């Protein structure tokens, strides 16, 4: 005759009782077990003591650099733009050597910054900004008198074109909303503002990045 | 969740960082792995907060934590059976006697060693319940298993631990 394997969950209700996790009606089951079954009482004591030991495990303090530090979320943009005092830059660089989250945030900010700076220049239509007039042999006072005032029109039109261009980039329905960095760089209007070889992180920080 | 009520990843770091660290430490016994996991969780929280829908924030956070931990195991970065390093000696109460300190350290080391010998599913359930302090419902949500299975794993995990611990409780 094969031995009967005891149900490993036989006294699971006792663990649930100790954890305050009994379902409706299970309290009666616990009371019955503990008042009638010496094995259940012994098991209850063992589980209770084990739980007590587990709960008494000391809280392990994480290393100070992990949590007990100030992160730099809202100052990383100013760091990128070189708008922070030297002492704060030093502390940020030190922080970046250990904080992966701030490093990633910095990279994301830098990508956004480059993308905005790399927005292409717009070709202004000829009627908005006509080429410089050649020196005329003789003025034509009659025609000038009927010419519209160009400056307000030019300003309004440039604004309109810029808004339309921005909408065409941001619109989800645009035919090709993908903007590649190489594409942006090819049409870079503000390339000069990004120094060659510029890196948002000091070499020492890049070196520790896995 | 609107932006006003949505915590930042820095809030999460301050409020839950120690719990996440202790969860990872008790599962791995390794402070370096625990620190790595905290950073990985914060990275995932930072990316995921924008998509977080109203619900149990802790359930969401612990699911992220668990997935990050399991991903690390899958990458075979962790060595769950590595010996307990020194340093698990803090917060033992106010002014304990030297004997009490030694006993507590030995006890802690023994329990940690036993925890590391538990099968992962049982270890995780016991740690989430007794170290992190989650309810059965929260554990079920974090681990994506039924509450009945949570109850069973906690019970069996404790039984296995008791059998492994050699000193009198």
CSV table of N, CA and C in Angstrom, one decimal, chain B:
chain,number,residue,atom,x,y,z
B,1,UNK,N,-4.1,58.9,-14.3
B,1,UNK,CA,-3.7,59.8,-13.2
B,1,UNK,C,-3.2,61.1,-13.8
B,2,UNK,N,-3.6,62.2,-13.2
B,2,UNK,CA,-3.2,63.5,-13.7
B,2,UNK,C,-1.8,63.8,-13.2
B,3,UNK,N,-1.2,64.8,-13.9
B,3,UNK,CA,0.2,65.1,-13.6
B,3,UNK,C,0.4,65.6,-12.2
B,4,UNK,N,-0.7,66.2,-11.6
B,4,UNK,CA,-0.5,66.7,-10.2
B,4,UNK,C,-0.3,65.5,-9.2
B,5,UNK,N,-1.1,64.5,-9.5
B,5,UNK,CA,-1.0,63.3,-8.5
B,5,UNK,C,0.0,62.3,-8.9
B,6,UNK,N,0.5,62.4,-10.1
B,6,UNK,CA,1.5,61.3,-10.5
B,6,UNK,C,2.8,61.6,-9.8
B,7,UNK,N,3.4,60.7,-9.1
B,7,UNK,CA,4.7,60.9,-8.5
B,7,UNK,C,5.8,61.0,-9.6
B,8,UNK,N,6.9,61.7,-9.2
B,8,UNK,CA,8.0,61.6,-10.1
B,8,UNK,C,8.9,60.4,-9.7
B,9,UNK,N,9.8,60.1,-10.6
B,9,UNK,CA,10.7,59.0,-10.2
B,9,UNK,C,11.5,59.3,-9.0
B,10,UNK,N,11.7,60.6,-8.7
B,10,UNK,CA,12.5,61.0,-7.5
B,10,UNK,C,11.6,60.7,-6.3
B,11,UNK,N,10.3,61.0,-6.4
B,11,UNK,CA,9.4,60.7,-5.3
B,11,UNK,C,9.5,59.2,-5.0
B,12,UNK,N,9.5,58.4,-6.1
B,12,UNK,CA,9.5,56.9,-5.9
B,12,UNK,C,10.8,56.5,-5.2
B,13,UNK,N,11.9,57.1,-5.7
B,13,UNK,CA,13.2,56.8,-5.1
B,13,UNK,C,13.2,57.1,-3.6
B,14,UNK,N,12.6,58.2,-3.2
B,14,UNK,CA,12.6,58.5,-1.8
B,14,UNK,C,11.7,57.7,-0.9
B,15,UNK,N,10.5,57.4,-1.5
B,15,UNK,CA,9.5,56.7,-0.8
B,15,UNK,C,9.7,55.2,-0.8
B,16,UNK,N,10.2,54.6,-1.9
B,16,UNK,CA,10.2,53.2,-2.0
B,16,UNK,C,11.6,52.6,-2.2
B,17,UNK,N,12.6,53.5,-2.3
B,17,UNK,CA,14.0,53.0,-2.6
B,17,UNK,C,14.5,52.0,-1.6
B,18,UNK,N,14.3,52.3,-0.3
B,18,UNK,CA,14.8,51.4,0.7
B,18,UNK,C,14.1,50.0,0.6
B,19,UNK,N,12.8,50.1,0.4
B,19,UNK,CA,12.0,48.8,0.3
B,19,UNK,C,12.5,48.0,-0.9
B,20,UNK,N,12.7,48.6,-2.0
B,20,UNK,CA,13.1,47.9,-3.2
B,20,UNK,C,14.5,47.3,-2.9
B,21,UNK,N,15.4,48.1,-2.3
B,21,UNK,CA,16.7,47.7,-2.0
B,21,UNK,C,16.7,46.4,-1.1
B,22,UNK,N,15.9,46.5,0.0
B,22,UNK,CA,15.8,45.4,0.9
B,22,UNK,C,15.2,44.1,0.2
B,23,UNK,N,14.2,44.3,-0.6
B,23,UNK,CA,13.6,43.2,-1.4
B,23,UNK,C,14.7,42.5,-2.2
B,24,UNK,N,15.5,43.4,-2.9
B,24,UNK,CA,16.5,42.8,-3.8
B,24,UNK,C,17.6,42.2,-2.9
B,25,UNK,N,18.0,42.8,-1.8
B,25,UNK,CA,19.0,42.3,-1.0
B,25,UNK,C,18.7,40.9,-0.4
B,26,UNK,N,17.4,40.8,0.0
B,26,UNK,CA,17.0,39.5,0.6
B,26,UNK,C,16.9,38.4,-0.4
B,27,UNK,N,16.6,38.8,-1.6
B,27,UNK,CA,16.5,37.8,-2.7
B,27,UNK,C,17.9,37.4,-3.2
B,28,UNK,N,18.8,38.3,-3.1
B,28,UNK,CA,20.1,38.0,-3.7
B,28,UNK,C,21.3,37.8,-2.7
B,29,UNK,N,21.1,38.5,-1.6
B,29,UNK,CA,22.2,38.4,-0.6
B,29,UNK,C,23.4,39.2,-1.0
B,30,UNK,N,23.2,40.1,-2.0
B,30,UNK,CA,24.4,40.8,-2.6
B,30,UNK,C,24.1,42.3,-2.7
B,31,UNK,N,24.8,43.1,-2.0
B,31,UNK,CA,24.5,44.6,-2.0
B,31,UNK,C,24.7,45.2,-3.3
B,32,UNK,N,25.7,44.8,-4.1
B,32,UNK,CA,25.9,45.4,-5.4
B,32,UNK,C,24.7,45.1,-6.4
B,33,UNK,N,24.3,43.8,-6.3
B,33,UNK,CA,23.1,43.5,-7.2
B,33,UNK,C,21.9,44.2,-6.7
B,34,UNK,N,21.7,44.4,-5.4
B,34,UNK,CA,20.6,45.1,-4.9
B,34,UNK,C,20.6,46.6,-5.4
B,35,UNK,N,21.8,47.2,-5.3
B,35,UNK,CA,21.9,48.6,-5.8
B,35,UNK,C,21.6,48.7,-7.3
B,36,UNK,N,22.1,47.7,-8.0
B,36,UNK,CA,21.8,47.7,-9.5
B,36,UNK,C,20.3,47.6,-9.7
B,37,UNK,N,19.7,46.8,-9.0
B,37,UNK,CA,18.3,46.6,-9.2
B,37,UNK,C,17.5,47.9,-8.9
B,38,UNK,N,17.8,48.6,-7.8
B,38,UNK,CA,17.2,49.8,-7.5
B,38,UNK,C,17.3,50.8,-8.7
B,39,UNK,N,18.5,50.9,-9.2
B,39,UNK,CA,18.7,51.8,-10.3
B,39,UNK,C,17.9,51.4,-11.5
B,40,UNK,N,17.9,50.1,-11.8
B,40,UNK,CA,17.1,49.6,-13.0
B,40,UNK,C,15.6,49.9,-12.8
B,41,UNK,N,15.1,49.7,-11.6
B,41,UNK,CA,13.7,49.9,-11.3
B,41,UNK,C,13.4,51.4,-11.5
B,42,UNK,N,14.3,52.3,-11.0
B,42,UNK,CA,14.0,53.7,-11.1
B,42,UNK,C,14.0,54.1,-12.6
B,43,UNK,N,14.9,53.5,-13.4
B,43,UNK,CA,14.9,53.8,-14.8
B,43,UNK,C,13.6,53.4,-15.5
B,44,UNK,N,13.1,52.2,-15.1
B,44,UNK,CA,11.9,51.7,-15.7
B,44,UNK,C,10.7,52.6,-15.2
B,45,UNK,N,10.7,53.0,-13.9
B,45,UNK,CA,9.7,53.9,-13.4
B,45,UNK,C,9.7,55.2,-14.2
B,46,UNK,N,10.8,55.7,-14.4
B,46,UNK,CA,10.9,57.0,-15.1
B,46,UNK,C,10.3,56.9,-16.5
B,47,UNK,N,10.6,55.8,-17.2
B,47,UNK,CA,10.1,55.7,-18.5
B,47,UNK,C,8.6,55.3,-18.5
B,48,UNK,N,8.2,54.6,-17.4
B,48,UNK,CA,6.8,54.1,-17.4
B,48,UNK,C,5.8,55.0,-16.8
B,49,UNK,N,6.2,56.0,-16.0
B,49,UNK,CA,5.3,56.9,-15.3
B,49,UNK,C,4.3,57.6,-16.2
B,50,UNK,N,4.8,57.9,-17.4
B,50,UNK,CA,3.9,58.6,-18.3
B,50,UNK,C,2.7,57.8,-18.7
B,51,UNK,N,3.0,56.5,-18.8
B,51,UNK,CA,1.9,55.6,-19.2
B,51,UNK,C,1.1,54.9,-18.1
B,52,UNK,N,1.5,55.3,-16.9
B,52,UNK,CA,0.9,54.7,-15.7
B,52,UNK,C,-0.6,55.1,-15.6
B,53,UNK,N,-1.5,54.1,-15.5
B,53,UNK,CA,-2.9,54.4,-15.4
B,53,UNK,C,-3.3,54.3,-13.9
B,54,UNK,N,-4.4,55.0,-13.6
B,54,UNK,CA,-4.8,55.0,-12.2
B,54,UNK,C,-5.1,53.6,-11.7
B,55,UNK,N,-4.6,53.3,-10.6
B,55,UNK,CA,-4.8,51.9,-10.0
B,55,UNK,C,-3.9,51.8,-8.8
B,56,UNK,N,-3.6,50.5,-8.5
B,56,UNK,CA,-2.7,50.3,-7.4
B,56,UNK,C,-1.3,50.7,-7.8
B,57,UNK,N,-0.8,51.8,-7.2
B,57,UNK,CA,0.6,52.2,-7.6
B,57,UNK,C,1.6,51.2,-7.1
B,58,UNK,N,1.4,50.7,-5.9
B,58,UNK,CA,2.3,49.7,-5.3
B,58,UNK,C,2.4,48.4,-6.1
B,59,UNK,N,1.2,48.0,-6.6
B,59,UNK,CA,1.1,46.8,-7.4
B,59,UNK,C,1.9,47.0,-8.7
B,60,UNK,N,1.7,48.2,-9.3
B,60,UNK,CA,2.4,48.5,-10.5
B,60,UNK,C,3.9,48.6,-10.2
B,61,UNK,N,4.3,49.2,-9.1
B,61,UNK,CA,5.7,49.4,-8.8
B,61,UNK,C,6.4,48.0,-8.6
B,62,UNK,N,5.7,47.2,-7.8
B,62,UNK,CA,6.3,45.9,-7.5
B,62,UNK,C,6.4,44.9,-8.6
B,63,UNK,N,5.4,45.1,-9.6
B,63,UNK,CA,5.5,44.3,-10.8
B,63,UNK,C,6.7,44.7,-11.6
B,64,UNK,N,7.0,46.0,-11.7
B,64,UNK,CA,8.2,46.5,-12.3
B,64,UNK,C,9.4,45.9,-11.7
B,65,UNK,N,9.4,46.0,-10.3
B,65,UNK,CA,10.6,45.6,-9.6
B,65,UNK,C,10.8,44.1,-9.8
B,66,UNK,N,9.7,43.3,-9.8
B,66,UNK,CA,9.9,41.9,-10.0
B,66,UNK,C,10.4,41.6,-11.4
B,67,UNK,N,9.8,42.2,-12.4
B,67,UNK,CA,10.2,42.0,-13.7
B,67,UNK,C,11.7,42.4,-14.0
B,68,UNK,N,12.1,43.5,-13.4
B,68,UNK,CA,13.5,43.9,-13.5
B,68,UNK,C,14.4,42.8,-12.9
B,69,UNK,N,14.0,42.3,-11.7
B,69,UNK,CA,14.8,41.3,-11.1
B,69,UNK,C,14.9,40.0,-11.9
B,70,UNK,N,13.7,39.6,-12.4
B,70,UNK,CA,13.7,38.4,-13.2
B,70,UNK,C,14.5,38.5,-14.6
B,71,UNK,N,14.4,39.7,-15.1
B,71,UNK,CA,15.2,40.0,-16.4
B,71,UNK,C,16.6,39.8,-16.1
B,72,UNK,N,17.0,40.3,-14.9
B,72,UNK,CA,18.4,40.2,-14.5
B,72,UNK,C,18.8,38.8,-14.4
B,73,UNK,N,18.0,38.0,-13.7
B,73,UNK,CA,18.3,36.6,-13.6
B,73,UNK,C,18.4,35.9,-14.9
B,74,UNK,N,17.5,36.3,-15.8
B,74,UNK,CA,17.5,35.6,-17.2
B,74,UNK,C,18.8,36.0,-17.9
B,75,UNK,N,19.3,37.2,-17.6
B,75,UNK,CA,20.6,37.5,-18.2
B,75,UNK,C,21.8,36.9,-17.5
B,76,UNK,N,21.5,36.1,-16.5
B,76,UNK,CA,22.5,35.4,-15.7
B,76,UNK,C,23.5,36.4,-15.1
B,77,UNK,N,23.0,37.5,-14.7
B,77,UNK,CA,23.9,38.4,-14.1
B,77,UNK,C,24.0,38.1,-12.6
B,78,UNK,N,23.0,37.6,-12.0
B,78,UNK,CA,23.0,37.4,-10.6
B,78,UNK,C,23.5,36.1,-10.2
B,79,UNK,N,24.0,36.1,-9.0
B,79,UNK,CA,24.5,34.8,-8.4
B,79,UNK,C,23.8,34.7,-7.0
B,80,UNK,N,22.5,34.1,-7.1
B,80,UNK,CA,21.7,34.1,-5.9
B,80,UNK,C,22.3,33.4,-4.7
B,81,UNK,N,23.2,32.5,-5.0
B,81,UNK,CA,23.8,31.7,-3.8
B,81,UNK,C,25.0,32.3,-3.3
B,82,UNK,N,25.4,33.5,-3.7
B,82,UNK,CA,26.6,34.1,-3.2
B,82,UNK,C,26.5,34.3,-1.7
B,83,UNK,N,27.6,34.2,-0.9
B,83,UNK,CA,27.5,34.3,0.5
B,83,UNK,C,27.1,35.7,1.0
B,84,UNK,N,26.5,35.8,2.1
B,84,UNK,CA,26.1,37.1,2.7
B,84,UNK,C,27.3,37.9,3.0
B,85,UNK,N,27.4,39.1,2.5
B,85,UNK,CA,28.6,39.9,2.8
B,85,UNK,C,28.4,40.6,4.2
B,86,UNK,N,29.5,41.2,4.6
B,86,UNK,CA,29.4,41.9,5.9
B,86,UNK,C,28.5,43.1,5.7
B,87,UNK,N,28.0,43.6,6.7
B,87,UNK,CA,27.3,44.9,6.6
B,87,UNK,C,25.8,44.8,7.0
B,88,UNK,N,25.4,43.6,7.2
B,88,UNK,CA,24.0,43.4,7.5
B,88,UNK,C,23.8,43.5,9.0
B,89,UNK,N,24.4,44.5,9.6
B,89,UNK,CA,24.4,44.5,11.1
B,89,UNK,C,23.8,45.7,11.6
B,90,UNK,N,23.2,46.5,10.8
B,90,UNK,CA,22.6,47.8,11.3
B,90,UNK,C,21.2,47.6,11.9
B,91,UNK,N,20.8,48.6,12.5
B,91,UNK,CA,19.4,48.7,13.0
B,91,UNK,C,19.0,47.5,13.9
B,92,UNK,N,19.8,47.2,14.8
B,92,UNK,CA,19.5,46.1,15.7
B,92,UNK,C,18.8,46.5,17.0
B,93,UNK,N,18.4,47.7,17.0
B,93,UNK,CA,17.7,48.1,18.3
B,93,UNK,C,18.7,49.1,19.0
B,94,UNK,N,18.1,49.7,20.1
B,94,UNK,CA,19.0,50.6,20.8
B,94,UNK,C,19.8,50.0,21.8
B,95,UNK,N,21.1,50.3,21.8
B,95,UNK,CA,22.1,49.8,22.8
B,95,UNK,C,22.0,48.3,23.1
B,96,UNK,N,22.0,47.4,22.2
B,96,UNK,CA,22.0,46.0,22.6
B,96,UNK,C,23.3,45.6,23.2
B,97,UNK,N,23.3,44.5,24.0
B,97,UNK,CA,24.5,44.0,24.6
B,97,UNK,C,25.3,43.3,23.4
B,98,UNK,N,26.6,43.2,23.7
B,98,UNK,CA,27.4,42.5,22.6
B,98,UNK,C,26.9,41.1,22.3
B,99,UNK,N,26.4,40.4,23.3
B,99,UNK,CA,25.9,39.1,23.1
B,99,UNK,C,24.7,39.1,22.2
B,100,UNK,N,23.8,40.1,22.5
B,100,UNK,CA,22.6,40.3,21.7
B,100,UNK,C,23.0,40.6,20.2
B,101,UNK,N,24.0,41.5,20.1
B,101,UNK,CA,24.4,41.8,18.7
B,101,UNK,C,24.9,40.6,18.0
B,102,UNK,N,25.7,39.8,18.6
B,102,UNK,CA,26.3,38.6,18.0
B,102,UNK,C,25.2,37.7,17.6
B,103,UNK,N,24.3,37.5,18.6
B,103,UNK,CA,23.2,36.5,18.3
B,103,UNK,C,22.3,37.0,17.2
B,104,UNK,N,22.0,38.3,17.2
B,104,UNK,CA,21.2,38.8,16.1
B,104,UNK,C,21.8,38.7,14.7
B,105,UNK,N,23.2,39.0,14.7
B,105,UNK,CA,23.9,38.9,13.4
B,105,UNK,C,23.9,37.5,12.9
B,106,UNK,N,24.1,36.5,13.9
B,106,UNK,CA,24.2,35.1,13.5
B,106,UNK,C,22.8,34.7,13.0
B,107,UNK,N,21.8,35.1,13.7
B,107,UNK,CA,20.4,34.8,13.4
B,107,UNK,C,20.1,35.4,12.0
B,108,UNK,N,20.5,36.6,11.8
B,108,UNK,CA,20.2,37.2,10.5
B,108,UNK,C,20.9,36.5,9.4
B,109,UNK,N,22.2,36.2,9.6
B,109,UNK,CA,23.0,35.5,8.6
B,109,UNK,C,22.3,34.1,8.3
B,110,UNK,N,21.9,33.4,9.3
B,110,UNK,CA,21.3,32.1,9.1
B,110,UNK,C,20.0,32.2,8.3
B,111,UNK,N,19.2,33.2,8.7
B,111,UNK,CA,17.9,33.3,8.0
B,111,UNK,C,18.2,33.7,6.5
B,112,UNK,N,19.1,34.6,6.3
B,112,UNK,CA,19.5,35.0,4.9
B,112,UNK,C,20.0,33.8,4.1
B,113,UNK,N,20.8,33.0,4.7
B,113,UNK,CA,21.3,31.9,4.0
B,113,UNK,C,20.2,30.9,3.6
B,114,UNK,N,19.3,30.7,4.6
B,114,UNK,CA,18.2,29.8,4.3
B,114,UNK,C,17.3,30.4,3.3
B,115,UNK,N,17.1,31.7,3.3
B,115,UNK,CA,16.2,32.3,2.3
B,115,UNK,C,16.8,32.0,0.9
B,116,UNK,N,18.1,32.2,0.8
B,116,UNK,CA,18.7,32.0,-0.6
B,116,UNK,C,18.6,30.5,-1.1
B,117,UNK,N,18.4,29.6,-0.2
B,117,UNK,CA,18.2,28.2,-0.6
B,117,UNK,C,16.8,27.9,-1.0
B,118,UNK,N,15.9,28.8,-0.7
B,118,UNK,CA,14.5,28.5,-1.1
B,118,UNK,C,14.3,28.6,-2.6
B,119,UNK,N,13.5,27.8,-3.2
B,119,UNK,CA,13.2,28.0,-4.6
B,119,UNK,C,12.6,29.4,-4.8
B,120,UNK,N,12.9,30.0,-6.0
B,120,UNK,CA,12.7,31.4,-6.2
B,120,UNK,C,11.2,31.8,-5.9
B,121,UNK,N,10.3,31.0,-6.4
B,121,UNK,CA,8.9,31.4,-6.2
B,121,UNK,C,8.5,31.6,-4.7
B,122,UNK,N,9.0,30.6,-3.9
B,122,UNK,CA,8.7,30.7,-2.5
B,122,UNK,C,9.4,31.8,-1.8
B,123,UNK,N,10.7,32.0,-2.2
B,123,UNK,CA,11.5,33.1,-1.6
B,123,UNK,C,10.9,34.4,-1.9
B,124,UNK,N,10.4,34.6,-3.2
B,124,UNK,CA,9.8,35.9,-3.5
B,124,UNK,C,8.6,36.1,-2.7
B,125,UNK,N,7.7,35.1,-2.6
B,125,UNK,CA,6.5,35.3,-1.8
B,125,UNK,C,6.7,35.6,-0.4
B,126,UNK,N,7.7,34.9,0.2
B,126,UNK,CA,8.0,35.2,1.6
B,126,UNK,C,8.6,36.5,1.8
B,127,UNK,N,9.5,36.9,1.0
B,127,UNK,CA,10.2,38.2,1.1
B,127,UNK,C,9.1,39.4,0.9
B,128,UNK,N,8.3,39.2,-0.1
B,128,UNK,CA,7.3,40.3,-0.3
B,128,UNK,C,6.4,40.4,0.9
B,129,UNK,N,6.1,39.3,1.5
B,129,UNK,CA,5.1,39.3,2.6
B,129,UNK,C,5.9,39.8,3.9
B,130,UNK,N,7.0,39.2,4.2
B,130,UNK,CA,7.6,39.4,5.6
B,130,UNK,C,8.7,40.4,5.6
B,131,UNK,N,9.2,40.7,4.5
B,131,UNK,CA,10.3,41.8,4.5
B,131,UNK,C,9.7,43.1,3.9
B,132,UNK,N,9.0,43.0,2.8
B,132,UNK,CA,8.4,44.2,2.2
B,132,UNK,C,7.1,44.6,2.9
B,133,UNK,N,6.3,43.6,3.3
B,133,UNK,CA,5.1,43.9,4.1
B,133,UNK,C,3.9,44.0,3.2
B,134,UNK,N,3.9,43.4,2.0
B,134,UNK,CA,2.7,43.5,1.1
B,134,UNK,C,1.6,42.6,1.6
B,135,UNK,N,0.4,42.9,1.3
B,135,UNK,CA,-0.7,42.0,1.6
B,135,UNK,C,-0.7,40.9,0.5
B,136,UNK,N,-1.5,39.8,0.8
B,136,UNK,CA,-1.6,38.8,-0.2
B,136,UNK,C,-2.2,39.3,-1.6
B,137,UNK,N,-3.1,40.2,-1.5
B,137,UNK,CA,-3.7,40.8,-2.7
B,137,UNK,C,-2.6,41.5,-3.5
B,138,UNK,N,-1.8,42.3,-2.8
B,138,UNK,CA,-0.8,43.1,-3.5
B,138,UNK,C,0.3,42.2,-4.1
B,139,UNK,N,0.6,41.1,-3.3
B,139,UNK,CA,1.6,40.1,-3.9
B,139,UNK,C,1.0,39.5,-5.1
B,140,UNK,N,-0.3,39.1,-5.1
B,140,UNK,CA,-0.9,38.5,-6.2
B,140,UNK,C,-0.8,39.4,-7.4
B,141,UNK,N,-1.1,40.7,-7.2
B,141,UNK,CA,-1.0,41.7,-8.3
B,141,UNK,C,0.4,41.8,-8.8
B,142,UNK,N,1.3,41.9,-7.9
B,142,UNK,CA,2.7,42.1,-8.4
B,142,UNK,C,3.3,40.9,-9.1
B,143,UNK,N,2.9,39.7,-8.7
B,143,UNK,CA,3.4,38.5,-9.3
B,143,UNK,C,2.5,37.9,-10.3
B,144,UNK,N,1.3,38.4,-10.5
B,144,UNK,CA,0.4,37.9,-11.5
B,144,UNK,C,0.0,36.5,-11.3
B,145,UNK,N,-0.2,36.1,-10.0
B,145,UNK,CA,-0.7,34.8,-9.7
B,145,UNK,C,-1.9,34.9,-8.8
B,146,UNK,N,-2.7,33.9,-8.7
B,146,UNK,CA,-3.9,34.0,-7.9
B,146,UNK,C,-3.6,34.1,-6.4
B,147,UNK,N,-4.5,34.7,-5.6
B,147,UNK,CA,-4.2,34.9,-4.2
B,147,UNK,C,-4.0,33.5,-3.5
B,148,UNK,N,-4.8,32.5,-3.9
B,148,UNK,CA,-4.6,31.2,-3.3
B,148,UNK,C,-3.2,30.6,-3.5
B,149,UNK,N,-2.6,30.9,-4.6
B,149,UNK,CA,-1.3,30.4,-4.9
B,149,UNK,C,-0.3,31.2,-4.0
B,150,UNK,N,-0.6,32.5,-3.8
B,150,UNK,CA,0.3,33.3,-2.9
B,150,UNK,C,0.3,32.7,-1.5
B,151,UNK,N,-0.9,32.4,-1.1
B,151,UNK,CA,-1.1,31.9,0.3
B,151,UNK,C,-0.3,30.6,0.4
B,152,UNK,N,-0.4,29.7,-0.6
B,152,UNK,CA,0.3,28.4,-0.6
B,152,UNK,C,1.8,28.6,-0.6
B,153,UNK,N,2.3,29.5,-1.4
B,153,UNK,CA,3.7,29.7,-1.5
B,153,UNK,C,4.3,30.3,-0.2
B,154,UNK,N,3.6,31.2,0.4
B,154,UNK,CA,4.1,31.8,1.7
B,154,UNK,C,4.2,30.7,2.7
B,155,UNK,N,3.1,29.9,2.8
B,155,UNK,CA,3.1,28.8,3.8
B,155,UNK,C,4.2,27.8,3.6
B,156,UNK,N,4.3,27.4,2.3
B,156,UNK,CA,5.3,26.3,2.1
B,156,UNK,C,6.7,26.9,2.2
B,157,UNK,N,6.9,28.2,1.8
B,157,UNK,CA,8.2,28.8,2.0
B,157,UNK,C,8.6,28.9,3.5
B,158,UNK,N,7.7,29.2,4.3
B,158,UNK,CA,8.0,29.3,5.8
B,158,UNK,C,8.3,27.9,6.3
B,159,UNK,N,7.5,27.0,5.9
B,159,UNK,CA,7.8,25.6,6.4
B,159,UNK,C,9.2,25.1,6.0
B,160,UNK,N,9.6,25.4,4.7
B,160,UNK,CA,10.9,25.0,4.2
B,160,UNK,C,12.0,25.8,5.1
B,161,UNK,N,11.7,27.1,5.3
B,161,UNK,CA,12.7,27.8,6.1
B,161,UNK,C,12.9,27.2,7.5
B,162,UNK,N,11.8,26.9,8.1
B,162,UNK,CA,11.8,26.3,9.4
B,162,UNK,C,12.6,25.1,9.5
B,163,UNK,N,12.5,24.3,8.4
B,163,UNK,CA,13.2,23.0,8.4
B,163,UNK,C,14.7,23.2,8.2
B,164,UNK,N,15.0,24.3,7.5
B,164,UNK,CA,16.5,24.6,7.2
B,164,UNK,C,17.2,25.3,8.4
B,165,UNK,N,16.4,26.0,9.2
B,165,UNK,CA,17.0,26.7,10.3
B,165,UNK,C,17.3,25.7,11.5
B,166,UNK,N,18.6,25.6,11.8
B,166,UNK,CA,19.0,24.6,12.8
B,166,UNK,C,18.9,25.0,14.2
B,167,UNK,N,18.9,26.3,14.5
B,167,UNK,CA,18.9,26.7,15.9
B,167,UNK,C,17.5,26.7,16.4
B,168,UNK,N,17.3,26.6,17.7
B,168,UNK,CA,16.0,26.6,18.3
B,168,UNK,C,15.4,28.0,18.2
B,169,UNK,N,14.1,28.0,17.7
B,169,UNK,CA,13.4,29.3,17.6
B,169,UNK,C,12.8,29.7,18.9
